[in-house]
């Protein structure tokens, strides 16, 4: 087991010598420590080795196949980082856009252009770059829906979410002050249309749909659902976290969605997963433009960009333009792929998911046996008969050098295993994954204890996950 950096500490060992300050600056007593800080004492080499070793124990897209369903862990091209680090962008103070727009034309242009690109991709009329993540975008969208109904004097109380919705959907609706009506899925994995109709009233403010949904299925009856919702003046919200499945194929705005968010960190390639900076840009149709958060960016007749405010804005939901670095990465990625590249990405993502599904359905139970979009959801139901659960299968994959897929989500599938390979993986990598999954399925029936004891190649095999998150040190001492 690896020692903690504190355990490696040797009294008096140094990495750098900060020297003695020349002008002995005196801090007030209330700012001074009463005892020495407990920093580890190590040489530079000790520190380098410690963190390099730690980093090698990690899983990342750069080191391992990472088919985490619903998360779109595609490869993030390094050129994105180069763009985000350009000194002209990275060093610009965010208020320059307001106070000295002539000195921030490039940055304002990026905000303007990424919004236009997303309008083109989604069919919406305008976007805000502010929200920091998908869930933040959902809350922003709910505020916009509420502002719309308030302006019209509509009395609304409910938001409808299909049962297969991502957990953040009902949570955002509730945070925005609405009561949530959850509609079960039918035998095909879609929102049950009859139950939906029965719940639709004048008190429904909006309907939130994830498309394709969390079992990787595109609702065939979505046009009907939108028609019904609009009859009651309920707005349609599109959770765009799964946009990677439909780029260049369907535009949510064209089929009648009113509000949507796009997870730039998923579909448009920013490293994510460790809680790093993200972006959940929100787009709206023409009738909702006035409610978008401010500031916004417009272009005047001379082609100069300037900061503006929306007429009946819900106000800012973040400072300035949100996570600007993430906008730059997405902008670079979209320009690099171009129209054809973006369509190609979606086609490959869907093909890869269907390939995995077709190869594995003989070994794992497939609850919705129809062609999928960019991800496929299995159930470990067959393996449970031998005492092997989805969790055990996930752990066994770690031993085989693969990041586990999403498990136990969506909730509508018992023992769910949700696989999203993404377009950036080669046929060879998919075949390795398929072989590992088949190997696990076979062992699950012949030697289930081998799967149940996984992982065997890691520092710790199966920590109590809650305890590991809350009491890091105690777990490491065990
Ligand atoms: C990831 C995801 C979200 C939430 O997005 P964050 O950026 O993680 O806040 C919402 N809905 C679906 C379907 C998702 O996959």
CSV table of N, CA, C and O and ligand atoms in Angstrom, one decimal, residues 69-71 132-136 138 165-169 210 212 214 239-242 261 263 265-266 278-280 375 409, ligand 1:
chain,number,residue,atom,x,y,z
A,69,UNK,N,-21.8,5.5,-19.1
A,69,UNK,CA,-23.0,5.9,-19.8
A,69,UNK,C,-23.5,7.3,-19.3
A,69,UNK,O,-23.4,7.6,-18.1
A,70,UNK,N,-24.0,8.1,-20.2
A,70,UNK,CA,-24.6,9.4,-20.0
A,70,UNK,C,-23.6,10.5,-19.7
A,70,UNK,O,-23.9,11.6,-19.6
A,71,UNK,N,-22.3,10.1,-19.7
A,71,UNK,CA,-21.3,11.1,-19.4
A,71,UNK,C,-20.4,11.5,-20.6
A,71,UNK,O,-19.7,12.5,-20.5
A,132,UNK,N,-22.9,27.0,-15.5
A,132,UNK,CA,-21.6,26.3,-15.3
A,132,UNK,C,-21.6,24.8,-15.5
A,132,UNK,O,-20.6,24.2,-15.5
A,133,UNK,N,-22.8,24.3,-15.7
A,133,UNK,CA,-23.0,22.8,-15.9
A,133,UNK,C,-24.4,22.5,-16.4
A,133,UNK,O,-25.2,23.4,-16.4
A,134,UNK,N,-24.6,21.2,-16.7
A,134,UNK,CA,-25.9,20.9,-17.2
A,134,UNK,C,-27.0,21.2,-16.2
A,134,UNK,O,-28.0,21.8,-16.5
A,135,UNK,N,-26.8,20.7,-15.0
A,135,UNK,CA,-27.8,20.9,-13.9
A,135,UNK,C,-28.1,22.4,-13.7
A,135,UNK,O,-29.2,22.9,-13.5
A,136,UNK,N,-27.0,23.2,-13.8
A,136,UNK,CA,-27.2,24.7,-13.6
A,136,UNK,C,-28.0,25.2,-14.8
A,136,UNK,O,-28.8,26.1,-14.7
A,138,UNK,N,-30.3,23.5,-16.5
A,138,UNK,CA,-31.7,23.1,-16.2
A,138,UNK,C,-32.4,24.2,-15.3
A,138,UNK,O,-33.5,24.6,-15.6
A,165,UNK,N,-36.0,10.0,-16.6
A,165,UNK,CA,-35.2,11.3,-16.7
A,165,UNK,C,-34.0,11.2,-15.8
A,165,UNK,O,-33.9,10.5,-14.9
A,166,UNK,N,-33.0,12.0,-16.2
A,166,UNK,CA,-31.8,12.1,-15.3
A,166,UNK,C,-32.2,12.8,-14.0
A,166,UNK,O,-33.1,13.6,-14.0
A,167,UNK,N,-31.6,12.3,-12.9
A,167,UNK,CA,-32.1,12.8,-11.6
A,167,UNK,C,-32.1,14.3,-11.4
A,167,UNK,O,-32.8,14.9,-10.7
A,168,UNK,N,-31.2,15.0,-12.2
A,168,UNK,CA,-31.1,16.4,-12.1
A,168,UNK,C,-32.4,17.1,-12.6
A,168,UNK,O,-32.7,18.2,-12.1
A,169,UNK,N,-33.1,16.5,-13.5
A,169,UNK,CA,-34.3,17.1,-14.1
A,169,UNK,C,-35.4,17.4,-13.0
A,169,UNK,O,-35.7,18.6,-12.8
A,210,UNK,N,-35.3,14.1,-21.8
A,210,UNK,CA,-33.9,13.8,-22.2
A,210,UNK,C,-34.0,13.0,-23.5
A,210,UNK,O,-34.7,12.0,-23.6
A,212,UNK,N,-31.7,11.5,-26.9
A,212,UNK,CA,-32.4,10.3,-26.5
A,212,UNK,C,-32.3,10.1,-25.0
A,212,UNK,O,-31.5,10.7,-24.3
A,214,UNK,N,-32.4,8.0,-21.1
A,214,UNK,CA,-31.3,7.3,-20.4
A,214,UNK,C,-31.2,5.9,-20.7
A,214,UNK,O,-30.3,5.2,-20.3
A,239,UNK,N,-33.4,18.3,-22.4
A,239,UNK,CA,-32.1,18.0,-21.7
A,239,UNK,C,-31.1,17.5,-22.8
A,239,UNK,O,-31.3,16.4,-23.3
A,240,UNK,N,-30.2,18.4,-23.1
A,240,UNK,CA,-29.3,18.1,-24.3
A,240,UNK,C,-28.0,17.4,-23.9
A,240,UNK,O,-27.1,17.4,-24.7
A,241,UNK,N,-28.0,16.8,-22.7
A,241,UNK,CA,-26.7,16.1,-22.3
A,241,UNK,C,-26.4,14.9,-23.3
A,241,UNK,O,-25.2,14.6,-23.4
A,242,UNK,N,-27.4,14.4,-24.0
A,242,UNK,CA,-27.2,13.3,-24.9
A,242,UNK,C,-27.1,13.8,-26.4
A,242,UNK,O,-27.4,13.1,-27.3
A,261,UNK,N,-30.6,22.8,-22.8
A,261,UNK,CA,-29.2,23.0,-22.4
A,261,UNK,C,-28.3,22.1,-23.2
A,261,UNK,O,-28.8,21.0,-23.6
A,263,UNK,N,-24.5,20.3,-22.7
A,263,UNK,CA,-23.3,20.1,-21.9
A,263,UNK,C,-22.1,20.2,-22.7
A,263,UNK,O,-21.7,19.2,-23.3
A,265,UNK,N,-19.1,20.4,-21.9
A,265,UNK,CA,-18.0,19.5,-21.4
A,265,UNK,C,-18.2,18.0,-21.8
A,265,UNK,O,-17.3,17.2,-21.9
A,266,UNK,N,-19.5,17.6,-22.2
A,266,UNK,CA,-19.7,16.3,-22.7
A,266,UNK,C,-19.5,16.3,-24.2
A,266,UNK,O,-18.6,15.8,-24.8
A,278,UNK,N,-17.2,23.2,-16.2
A,278,UNK,CA,-18.0,22.8,-17.3
A,278,UNK,C,-18.8,23.9,-17.8
A,278,UNK,O,-18.6,25.1,-17.4
A,279,UNK,N,-19.7,23.6,-18.7
A,279,UNK,CA,-20.6,24.7,-19.2
A,279,UNK,C,-21.9,24.0,-19.7
A,279,UNK,O,-21.9,23.1,-20.4
A,280,UNK,N,-23.0,24.6,-19.2
A,280,UNK,CA,-24.4,24.1,-19.6
A,280,UNK,C,-25.1,25.2,-20.3
A,280,UNK,O,-26.1,25.7,-19.8
A,375,UNK,N,-25.8,5.2,-26.7
A,375,UNK,CA,-25.5,4.3,-25.6
A,375,UNK,C,-26.5,3.2,-25.5
A,375,UNK,O,-27.6,3.3,-26.0
A,409,UNK,N,-28.1,2.9,-12.9
A,409,UNK,CA,-28.8,4.0,-13.5
A,409,UNK,C,-29.0,3.7,-15.0
A,409,UNK,O,-28.0,3.2,-15.6
B,1,LIG,C1,-24.8,14.8,-17.2
B,1,LIG,C2,-26.2,14.9,-17.3
B,1,LIG,C3,-26.9,16.0,-16.7
B,1,LIG,C4,-26.3,16.9,-15.8
B,1,LIG,O1,-25.2,17.6,-16.3
B,1,LIG,P1,-24.0,18.2,-15.4
B,1,LIG,O2,-23.2,18.9,-16.3
B,1,LIG,O3,-23.3,17.0,-14.8
B,1,LIG,O4,-24.6,19.0,-14.3
B,1,LIG,C5,-28.3,16.1,-17.0
B,1,LIG,N1,-28.9,15.2,-17.7
B,1,LIG,C6,-28.3,14.2,-18.3
B,1,LIG,C7,-29.1,13.2,-19.2
B,1,LIG,C8,-26.9,14.0,-18.1
B,1,LIG,O5,-26.3,12.9,-18.7
